[in-house]
Amino acid sequence: MDNQKNIYKKMLPIVILLLITSNIFAQKVVRYDLYVKDTIVNFTGKEKRAIAVNRQIPMPTLTFTEGDTAEIHVHNQLKESTSLHWHGLYLPNKEDGVPYLTQMPIEPNTTHIYRFPIIQNGTHWYHSHSGLQEQIGMYGSLILKKRTDDPTFRKGIDDLPTVPIILSEWTDYKPENVHRMLHNASDWFAIKKGTTQSYGEAIKAGHFKTKLTNEWKRMLAMDVSDVYYDKFLINGTSEHQLTRFKAGDKVRLRIANGGASSYFWLTYAGGKIKVVANDGNDVEPVDVDRLIIGVSETYDIIVTIPAENTSYEFLATPEGRTKSVSIYIGSGIKQLVSPLPKLKYFEGMKMMNDMMNMDGTMNDMGMDMSLQQMDMNTIMYPEITGDKEPMKMDKMQEMENMNHSQHSSINSDIVTLNYAMLKSPTITTLPEDAPVRDLKFELTGNMNRYVWSMDNKVLSETDKILIKKGEIVRITLYNNSMMRHPMHLHGHDFRVINGQGDYAPLKNVLDIMPMETNVIEFEANLEGDWFFHCHILYHMMAGMNRVFSYENQAPNPLLPDKKWAYKKLQRESNELHFMFQNDFATNGNDGMTMLQNTRWSFGTEWRLGYHDRHGYETETHIGRYIGRNQWLMPFVGFDWRYRKQNGDFEKNIFGQTNTKDNRTQFSLGVAYTLPMLVILQTEIYHDGNLRVQLRREDIPLTKRFRASFMVNTDKEYMVGLNYIAGKNLGFRTHYDSDMGFGIGLTLNY
Amino acid sequence: MAITVLLSFTACNAQIKNAKTESVKIYGNCGMCENTIEKAGNVKKVAQVDWNKDTKMATLTYDPSKTNQDEILKRIALAGYDSDQFLAPDDVYDNLPGCCQYERVKKTEVILTEVVTDHSMHNHDSTTDAKSETKQEVKELKVVFDNYFALKDALVKSDGNLASAKAKDLLNALNAVQMNQLSNEEHTVWMKVMKDLKFDTEHIEETKDVGHQRDHFNTLSDNMYQLIKVSKQVTPTYYQHCPMANDGKGANWLSKENGVKNPYYGSQMLTCGKTVETIE
C-alpha cells in the first residue's frame, strides 16, 4: 500500500489521503485531482484537437481497493462543459456522471467533486458522458482491487502481476463531423476502408447477383463497423513492449474497450488466452484462442510467456480488420501472431440477403440465436471458412502454395469465446419472492439514414421507464437491426441467462448480434435515474437510449428541475444534421441542402442556369419519415422557377399543361423508396398538375464512381456520373433535359 | 546523352527520399524466398529491400521520415521470414512452400509446472460398463450409427464424393442389420424408419451434389434420431440443431461431440448450431 501511495504522490502532487477510523477496517479516502484540458495531438502526422486529463491520453488509471472511498475532483479547464461516468460501478445516482440525467454538466472553469464508496472490485473504466468527448481522449482505466482477505480471492489469479490495458481508436476528423457524415449516409468511410462493395467489385468477385438482391431489398453496403479510423491505440500508443516480464511469467491483462465504436478481436502469439473476469466480475477460468471485446466491455485475461528471450505479440484487431494494434509481452525477439485476414464482404452480403425480409425486418430466430454463439459474420472470416480467392502471388509460388495452404488455412479448431462459456464462480440468483417485471425491447435501426432506436422509438420520443425498488426487472432484447449493439446499463450488473443456471454471469454490457434474442435480469436495488443505452457512441447520440427511473425516489440535489433536464437530454440525441451539395457545372449549378433529424427532413434542391433560357428553379420539401424503415415520406413542397421561353407551354404525359417560364407552386406529395433504392416521388400541385418522378442517386459502379438518374412525367430526365475525389470533393458529368450536357466540380458538406 | 542516362539513374535512386540504408539478417533459403521477402518489404517510394540468398543479408533502403526498420521487418516476418527482431507466426511459416522452409532458431521453451485443477473436463468414457446382454444389440446398430457419423463428417467437410462413399457404407450397414437381434423398442422404431433411412441413404449415395445430399441428410437425421433414442449407447450422442439450415426452417443432426460442427453449411457456418439434447 505504501508503494502505491508513493506512486500517487509522484504522479499527482495533490493527492491527499485521509484515514477515517470510524470502522475497524481502516477506511481510506483516496483522492484524485483530474484537470480536463484541450490539447493538440499528433497521431498521424497532422496536428488535431483532443482532450487530455492531467496531460494524458488516455486519462490516468485510477486505482482503488474495495472498501475505499473515492473522491475525485474534476477541474474543467475546457471551453465547453464536461462530465465523467464511472462505467460499471454501483454508486449513488448523483455520482453516476450523466449530464442532465444525474447531474448538471460541469461548466468550464468549475470544479466538481465525485465522492462515493467503493463497494465492489474488478476491472472497470471511466469516460466522459458529454457529447462526443469520449472519442477524442476522455477514457481511462479504473481498477478496483480485491482485498487480500476477500473470501473470493483466487490464488494464482488475483495475486498475479496485472497490466491495465485500454483500447481505443483515433480519427483525424472531428467527431461531430463523423456523426454528421454518418447521418448523411456518406460512403467516404467505406471508400477509405475499401469496403464500398460496388457493382464493379461485386462482378469481379462473382457476386453480381448478390449485390443486385441486396439493393432489391433496399440495403446499402453492409459493414461490421461504421467509422474509418486513422489509428487504433493500446494505452494511447500504437505499439509498445512490456519488457519487465520473463519466460514462465503469467500476466493478468485488465482490458477495457474504451473505443467509441470499435469492437476488437484479441489474439495472442504465446498460446491460449485464459479468461478470468468480464465486466469487472469474476468468471470461472476458460481457455480460448481468441475473443471479441465489445465497445465498453472489460475482460481480464491471463497470458503466459512460454519461452526465454522472446516477446509475444498481443494483438487487438478491430472488427473491420483494416488495421490493428499490438503490444509485446516479455523481452527479446518479437514473436508475431498471424494477423486476421480481410473480411469477405460479399459472403456477408449474401448472408444478409437471406436473413432480410422484403419488408425490412430480419428473420426472428427466437432464442435459437443468442449469446454470441452463432456468429453470422463467421461467413466472412477467411481463417475459418477458407480463403476462396487465392492471394495474388507469382504463378509458380501460387501453385506450390495451393496444396499447403488449402487445408491449413481452414482452421475449424479455433476456440472463440462466447457468452455461453461465461460462468460465475458464485451463485448469482436473485431473491425468489421478489415481483418480476418483464420488459421487452426490439433493437431497431435504419442504416440508410443512420437512425438507431429501440422499438422504433428514439429517446426523444419516449418517457422514462418507471420501475419499483425491490422488483426484478427481466429484459428480453431482440436485435432486429443489421448491426451488433453493446447495450449498457448504468448502476447495476445484470445476470445474463446463458444456461449456467444459478451461476449465470454478471455483466453490465451485453453485446447483442443481429437477429439474436437474449434475456437479462437485475434486481432494482439502487434508487435513481439510470441510463440504458447502446454504447456505440454514434448510436447513443442517434437516440438508442432509455432511462430506468425508480418510482418515488428522493430528489437529486444536483438536478433540481428534472423535467426540464430530461427534455435537454432528449434533445441532445435528436439533433438536426446539415448537408450541402453543389455541382458547379458548365451548364449550370445543381445542388441541394438538407437539415434532417430522426423523423423530419427539410430540404431544398436547385438547378440554376447561367442564362435566362436555361432558367432557374428550386424545389423545397418539408417531409416526415414514416415507419420503421422510413421508406415513406409525405411532404409539403414549394416550387419556383423562371425561364425565358417566350410563353411556351409544356405538356406532361397526362396531357396537363403548365407554363414553362414562370411558375410558383405549392404541392403535396409523397416519396417512397422502391426496391433497388429508387425513390418514387408523386406530387400534386395547387393548380391540379400531377408529377410522378423516379430517381436514384449514388449507384455504386466502382469504388469511387457513382451513377444517378432521374425521369419524370413532365418529360424531364437526367443521367449523371460522379467521381468521388475526396471527402468533400467530386467530379460530375451529367445530361439534363432542360440544360443539356455539363461537366463540373461537386462540393459537398 | 550521357547526362540523361545519369539523370535517370539518379532519378531511380531518388525514388526514396532522404534514403537511409541498413543491412540486416533475414532467415530464408532460396530464390523464391527472395521474391517473397522483397515483395513483403517493399513499399513504393518508401522502402526497398534487397535480400541475398547466399549471405541471408538484406539491404534495406527507406525514407526514415515515413517508416522504420521495425515496420519493414515486421511485414517480412508476417510473410513467414524470421529476423533478429521478429519471429514469423508459426502458421505462416508452416504454409511456406517446402523449399522455403528454412531452419529456424529454436526457442527455449520453459516447462511450466502446473497443477491441473480442471473440473469441467469430466471424461464421458468412464461410463463404459454397459450390461453384457445389451452389448449384442449395441453392436447391431452401432455399425449403422458409426457410418452415419462418418457420413456427417463428410458433409461437415462439404465433400460430396466422400459423402457418397460413406452413404454406400451406411447402406450396407442398414441392409446387414439383423432384426431378430434388436430389442423390442428398437424393433418397433426400426420397422417404422427403415424404409426412409434406406431411401435417403440411397439418394445421398447417388449424387455428389452436397446440396442435394444435405436435403436428404435432414430427414435421415430425424429418423436416425428416433432410432438412437431407443437404442442404448456406450457413449453419449448429442442431438444438435441449426436454426438456419433448410432455408431457415432449421435442421437437426446427431454427433458424437458436444462441440458444434455443422454438416449443413460446412466451413461456411461451421459453428452455427447448438446441442438440444444429450442422448445417453
Short mmCIF file of C-alpha atoms in Angstrom, two decimals, chain A residues 225-450:
data_model
loop_
_atom_site.label_atom_id
_atom_site.label_comp_id
_atom_site.label_asym_id
_atom_site.label_seq_id
_atom_site.Cartn_x
_atom_site.Cartn_y
_atom_site.Cartn_z
CA SER A 225 -18.30 -1.02 -38.38
CA ASP A 226 -19.29 2.45 -39.47
CA VAL A 227 -16.38 4.77 -38.95
CA TYR A 228 -12.98 4.92 -40.59
CA TYR A 229 -10.23 5.39 -38.04
CA ASP A 230 -6.69 6.52 -38.75
CA LYS A 231 -5.18 4.72 -35.79
CA PHE A 232 -6.01 2.15 -33.16
CA LEU A 233 -4.40 2.52 -29.77
CA ILE A 234 -3.47 0.46 -26.74
CA ASN A 235 -2.95 2.73 -23.74
CA GLY A 236 -2.67 5.64 -26.12
CA THR A 237 0.12 4.31 -28.30
CA SER A 238 0.17 2.06 -31.30
CA GLU A 239 2.94 -0.33 -30.35
CA HIS A 240 4.98 -0.98 -27.24
CA GLN A 241 6.73 -3.67 -25.30
CA LEU A 242 6.31 -4.83 -21.71
CA THR A 243 9.90 -5.88 -21.13
CA ARG A 244 9.65 -6.44 -17.40
CA PHE A 245 8.22 -9.94 -17.81
CA LYS A 246 10.30 -13.05 -18.42
CA ALA A 247 9.79 -16.63 -19.51
CA GLY A 248 7.33 -18.55 -17.40
CA ASP A 249 5.63 -15.44 -16.08
CA LYS A 250 1.90 -15.18 -16.08
CA VAL A 251 0.47 -11.75 -16.65
CA ARG A 252 -3.05 -10.62 -15.98
CA LEU A 253 -4.22 -8.06 -18.50
CA ARG A 254 -7.12 -5.93 -17.34
CA ILE A 255 -8.57 -4.89 -20.66
CA ALA A 256 -11.22 -2.27 -21.18
CA ASN A 257 -12.51 -1.33 -24.59
CA GLY A 258 -12.62 2.45 -24.48
CA GLY A 259 -13.22 2.77 -28.21
CA ALA A 260 -16.16 4.89 -29.28
CA SER A 261 -17.40 2.45 -31.89
CA SER A 262 -14.90 -0.37 -32.46
CA TYR A 263 -15.10 -3.97 -31.36
CA PHE A 264 -11.70 -5.64 -31.07
CA TRP A 265 -10.57 -9.19 -31.65
CA LEU A 266 -7.92 -10.21 -29.12
CA THR A 267 -5.32 -12.80 -30.06
CA TYR A 268 -2.00 -13.82 -28.51
CA ALA A 269 1.16 -15.30 -30.01
CA GLY A 270 2.13 -17.29 -26.92
CA GLY A 271 -0.72 -19.79 -26.75
CA LYS A 272 -4.13 -19.85 -25.16
CA ILE A 273 -5.79 -16.90 -23.51
CA LYS A 274 -7.31 -17.64 -20.10
CA VAL A 275 -10.40 -15.51 -19.45
CA VAL A 276 -10.89 -14.93 -15.71
CA ALA A 277 -13.26 -11.97 -15.43
CA ASN A 278 -15.71 -9.98 -17.51
CA ASP A 279 -17.17 -6.52 -16.91
CA GLY A 280 -15.48 -6.46 -13.50
CA ASN A 281 -16.99 -9.75 -12.33
CA ASP A 282 -15.03 -12.95 -11.84
CA VAL A 283 -15.80 -15.87 -14.10
CA GLU A 284 -14.62 -19.47 -13.95
CA PRO A 285 -11.34 -19.53 -15.91
CA VAL A 286 -11.83 -20.60 -19.50
CA ASP A 287 -9.12 -21.11 -22.13
CA VAL A 288 -9.75 -19.71 -25.60
CA ASP A 289 -7.79 -18.91 -28.74
CA ARG A 290 -9.45 -15.59 -29.22
CA LEU A 291 -12.26 -13.37 -28.05
CA ILE A 292 -14.03 -10.29 -29.23
CA ILE A 293 -14.39 -7.42 -26.80
CA GLY A 294 -17.42 -5.26 -27.42
CA VAL A 295 -17.42 -1.50 -27.12
CA SER A 296 -17.20 -0.61 -23.40
CA GLU A 297 -16.83 -4.21 -22.19
CA THR A 298 -13.96 -5.25 -19.97
CA TYR A 299 -12.20 -8.61 -19.84
CA ASP A 300 -9.49 -9.85 -17.51
CA ILE A 301 -7.29 -12.38 -19.20
CA ILE A 302 -4.16 -14.27 -18.23
CA VAL A 303 -1.42 -14.90 -20.75
CA THR A 304 1.77 -16.88 -20.24
CA ILE A 305 5.20 -16.20 -21.66
CA PRO A 306 6.31 -19.60 -22.94
CA ALA A 307 9.96 -19.11 -23.88
CA GLU A 308 13.02 -17.15 -22.92
CA ASN A 309 14.31 -14.07 -24.71
CA THR A 310 11.10 -13.83 -26.60
CA SER A 311 8.44 -11.19 -26.51
CA TYR A 312 4.97 -12.34 -27.52
CA GLU A 313 2.61 -10.22 -29.55
CA PHE A 314 -0.77 -9.48 -28.05
CA LEU A 315 -2.83 -8.27 -30.95
CA ALA A 316 -6.02 -6.24 -30.92
CA THR A 317 -7.69 -6.16 -34.31
CA PRO A 318 -10.79 -4.03 -34.81
CA GLU A 319 -13.69 -5.99 -36.24
CA GLY A 320 -13.33 -4.33 -39.64
CA ARG A 321 -9.78 -5.74 -39.77
CA THR A 322 -8.30 -2.95 -41.85
CA LYS A 323 -5.69 -2.15 -39.20
CA SER A 324 -4.54 -3.43 -35.84
CA VAL A 325 -2.56 -2.54 -32.76
CA SER A 326 -0.28 -4.68 -30.63
CA ILE A 327 1.82 -4.88 -27.53
CA TYR A 328 4.68 -7.29 -26.97
CA ILE A 329 4.83 -9.09 -23.65
CA GLY A 330 8.26 -10.18 -22.48
CA SER A 331 11.73 -9.10 -23.51
CA GLY A 332 13.69 -10.15 -26.56
CA ILE A 333 12.86 -11.09 -30.10
CA LYS A 334 9.25 -10.43 -31.02
CA GLN A 335 7.14 -13.47 -31.82
CA LEU A 336 4.30 -12.32 -34.05
CA VAL A 337 0.81 -13.74 -34.27
CA SER A 338 -0.93 -14.12 -37.60
CA PRO A 339 -3.00 -11.07 -38.47
CA LEU A 340 -6.68 -11.71 -39.05
CA PRO A 341 -7.33 -11.90 -42.77
CA LYS A 342 -9.58 -9.40 -44.54
CA LEU A 343 -13.32 -9.95 -44.36
CA LYS A 344 -15.15 -11.48 -47.28
CA TYR A 345 -17.78 -8.79 -47.54
CA PHE A 346 -19.81 -10.28 -50.35
CA GLU A 347 -20.25 -13.51 -48.42
CA GLY A 348 -21.64 -11.39 -45.61
CA MET A 349 -23.88 -9.55 -48.02
CA LYS A 350 -25.22 -12.84 -49.31
CA MET A 351 -25.97 -13.96 -45.80
CA MET A 352 -27.68 -10.65 -45.03
CA ASN A 353 -29.82 -11.06 -48.13
CA ASP A 354 -31.01 -14.43 -46.89
CA MET A 355 -31.83 -13.10 -43.46
CA MET A 356 -33.54 -9.90 -44.52
CA ASN A 357 -37.20 -9.98 -45.43
CA MET A 358 -38.63 -7.81 -48.14
CA ASP A 359 -40.38 -5.62 -45.58
CA GLY A 360 -37.07 -4.70 -43.97
CA THR A 361 -37.33 -6.94 -40.93
CA MET A 362 -34.97 -9.74 -40.11
CA ASN A 363 -35.90 -13.37 -39.62
CA ASP A 364 -36.68 -13.78 -35.96
CA MET A 365 -34.80 -16.83 -34.79
CA GLY A 366 -36.19 -16.65 -31.26
CA MET A 367 -33.85 -17.91 -28.59
CA ASP A 368 -32.14 -20.11 -31.15
CA MET A 369 -29.72 -17.30 -31.69
CA SER A 370 -28.24 -15.84 -28.57
CA LEU A 371 -25.14 -15.15 -26.53
CA GLN A 372 -22.72 -14.72 -29.44
CA GLN A 373 -22.84 -18.45 -30.09
CA MET A 374 -23.72 -18.22 -33.73
CA ASP A 375 -21.66 -15.52 -35.22
CA MET A 376 -23.24 -14.80 -38.58
CA ASN A 377 -20.13 -12.89 -39.50
CA THR A 378 -18.20 -16.17 -39.40
CA ILE A 379 -19.11 -16.49 -43.03
CA MET A 380 -16.82 -13.56 -43.71
CA TYR A 381 -13.84 -14.92 -41.76
CA PRO A 382 -11.32 -16.49 -44.13
CA GLU A 383 -9.43 -18.06 -41.21
CA ILE A 384 -12.45 -20.25 -40.52
CA THR A 385 -14.23 -20.60 -43.81
CA GLY A 386 -11.15 -20.71 -46.01
CA ASP A 387 -9.86 -18.19 -48.46
CA LYS A 388 -11.72 -18.59 -51.69
CA GLU A 389 -9.87 -16.02 -53.68
CA PRO A 390 -6.26 -17.12 -53.90
CA MET A 391 -3.89 -14.36 -52.96
CA LYS A 392 -2.06 -12.60 -55.72
CA MET A 393 1.29 -14.25 -55.96
CA ASP A 394 3.68 -15.32 -58.62
CA LYS A 395 2.19 -18.18 -60.57
CA MET A 396 4.86 -20.67 -59.59
CA GLN A 397 4.54 -19.88 -55.97
CA GLU A 398 0.81 -19.96 -56.14
CA MET A 399 0.78 -23.50 -57.41
CA GLU A 400 3.32 -24.55 -54.88
CA ASN A 401 1.31 -22.93 -52.15
CA MET A 402 -2.04 -24.35 -53.12
CA ASN A 403 -1.51 -27.73 -51.57
CA HIS A 404 -0.04 -26.38 -48.41
CA SER A 405 -2.40 -23.62 -47.63
CA GLN A 406 -5.70 -25.10 -48.58
CA HIS A 407 -6.14 -27.43 -45.72
CA SER A 408 -4.27 -25.44 -43.15
CA SER A 409 -5.92 -22.08 -43.73
CA ILE A 410 -9.28 -23.63 -42.96
CA ASN A 411 -8.98 -23.97 -39.27
CA SER A 412 -12.16 -25.00 -37.59
CA ASP A 413 -10.48 -25.73 -34.28
CA ILE A 414 -10.14 -22.10 -33.25
CA VAL A 415 -11.89 -21.67 -29.91
CA THR A 416 -13.70 -18.35 -29.80
CA LEU A 417 -15.17 -17.13 -26.55
CA ASN A 418 -18.91 -16.59 -26.39
CA TYR A 419 -21.23 -15.56 -23.57
CA ALA A 420 -22.48 -19.11 -23.01
CA MET A 421 -18.97 -20.01 -21.81
CA LEU A 422 -19.02 -17.44 -19.02
CA LYS A 423 -19.84 -18.88 -15.62
CA SER A 424 -19.81 -17.07 -12.35
CA PRO A 425 -17.81 -18.78 -9.57
CA THR A 426 -20.52 -17.81 -7.08
CA ILE A 427 -24.28 -18.18 -7.06
CA THR A 428 -25.89 -15.10 -8.59
CA THR A 429 -29.58 -15.85 -8.20
CA LEU A 430 -31.93 -13.01 -7.30
CA PRO A 431 -34.44 -13.09 -4.41
CA GLU A 432 -37.10 -15.64 -5.26
CA ASP A 433 -40.04 -13.88 -3.66
CA ALA A 434 -39.48 -10.54 -5.40
CA PRO A 435 -42.05 -9.50 -8.03
CA VAL A 436 -40.83 -9.79 -11.59
CA ARG A 437 -41.26 -7.06 -14.13
CA ASP A 438 -40.98 -8.29 -17.71
CA LEU A 439 -39.80 -5.84 -20.33
CA LYS A 440 -39.15 -6.47 -23.98
CA PHE A 441 -37.13 -4.31 -26.32
CA GLU A 442 -36.62 -4.72 -30.01
CA LEU A 443 -33.46 -3.03 -31.21
CA THR A 444 -34.23 -1.29 -34.44
CA GLY A 445 -32.29 0.72 -36.93
CA ASN A 446 -32.14 2.24 -40.32
CA MET A 447 -28.67 2.13 -41.77
CA ASN A 448 -29.55 4.34 -44.74
CA ARG A 449 -30.42 7.27 -42.53
CA TYR A 450 -28.38 6.18 -39.50
#
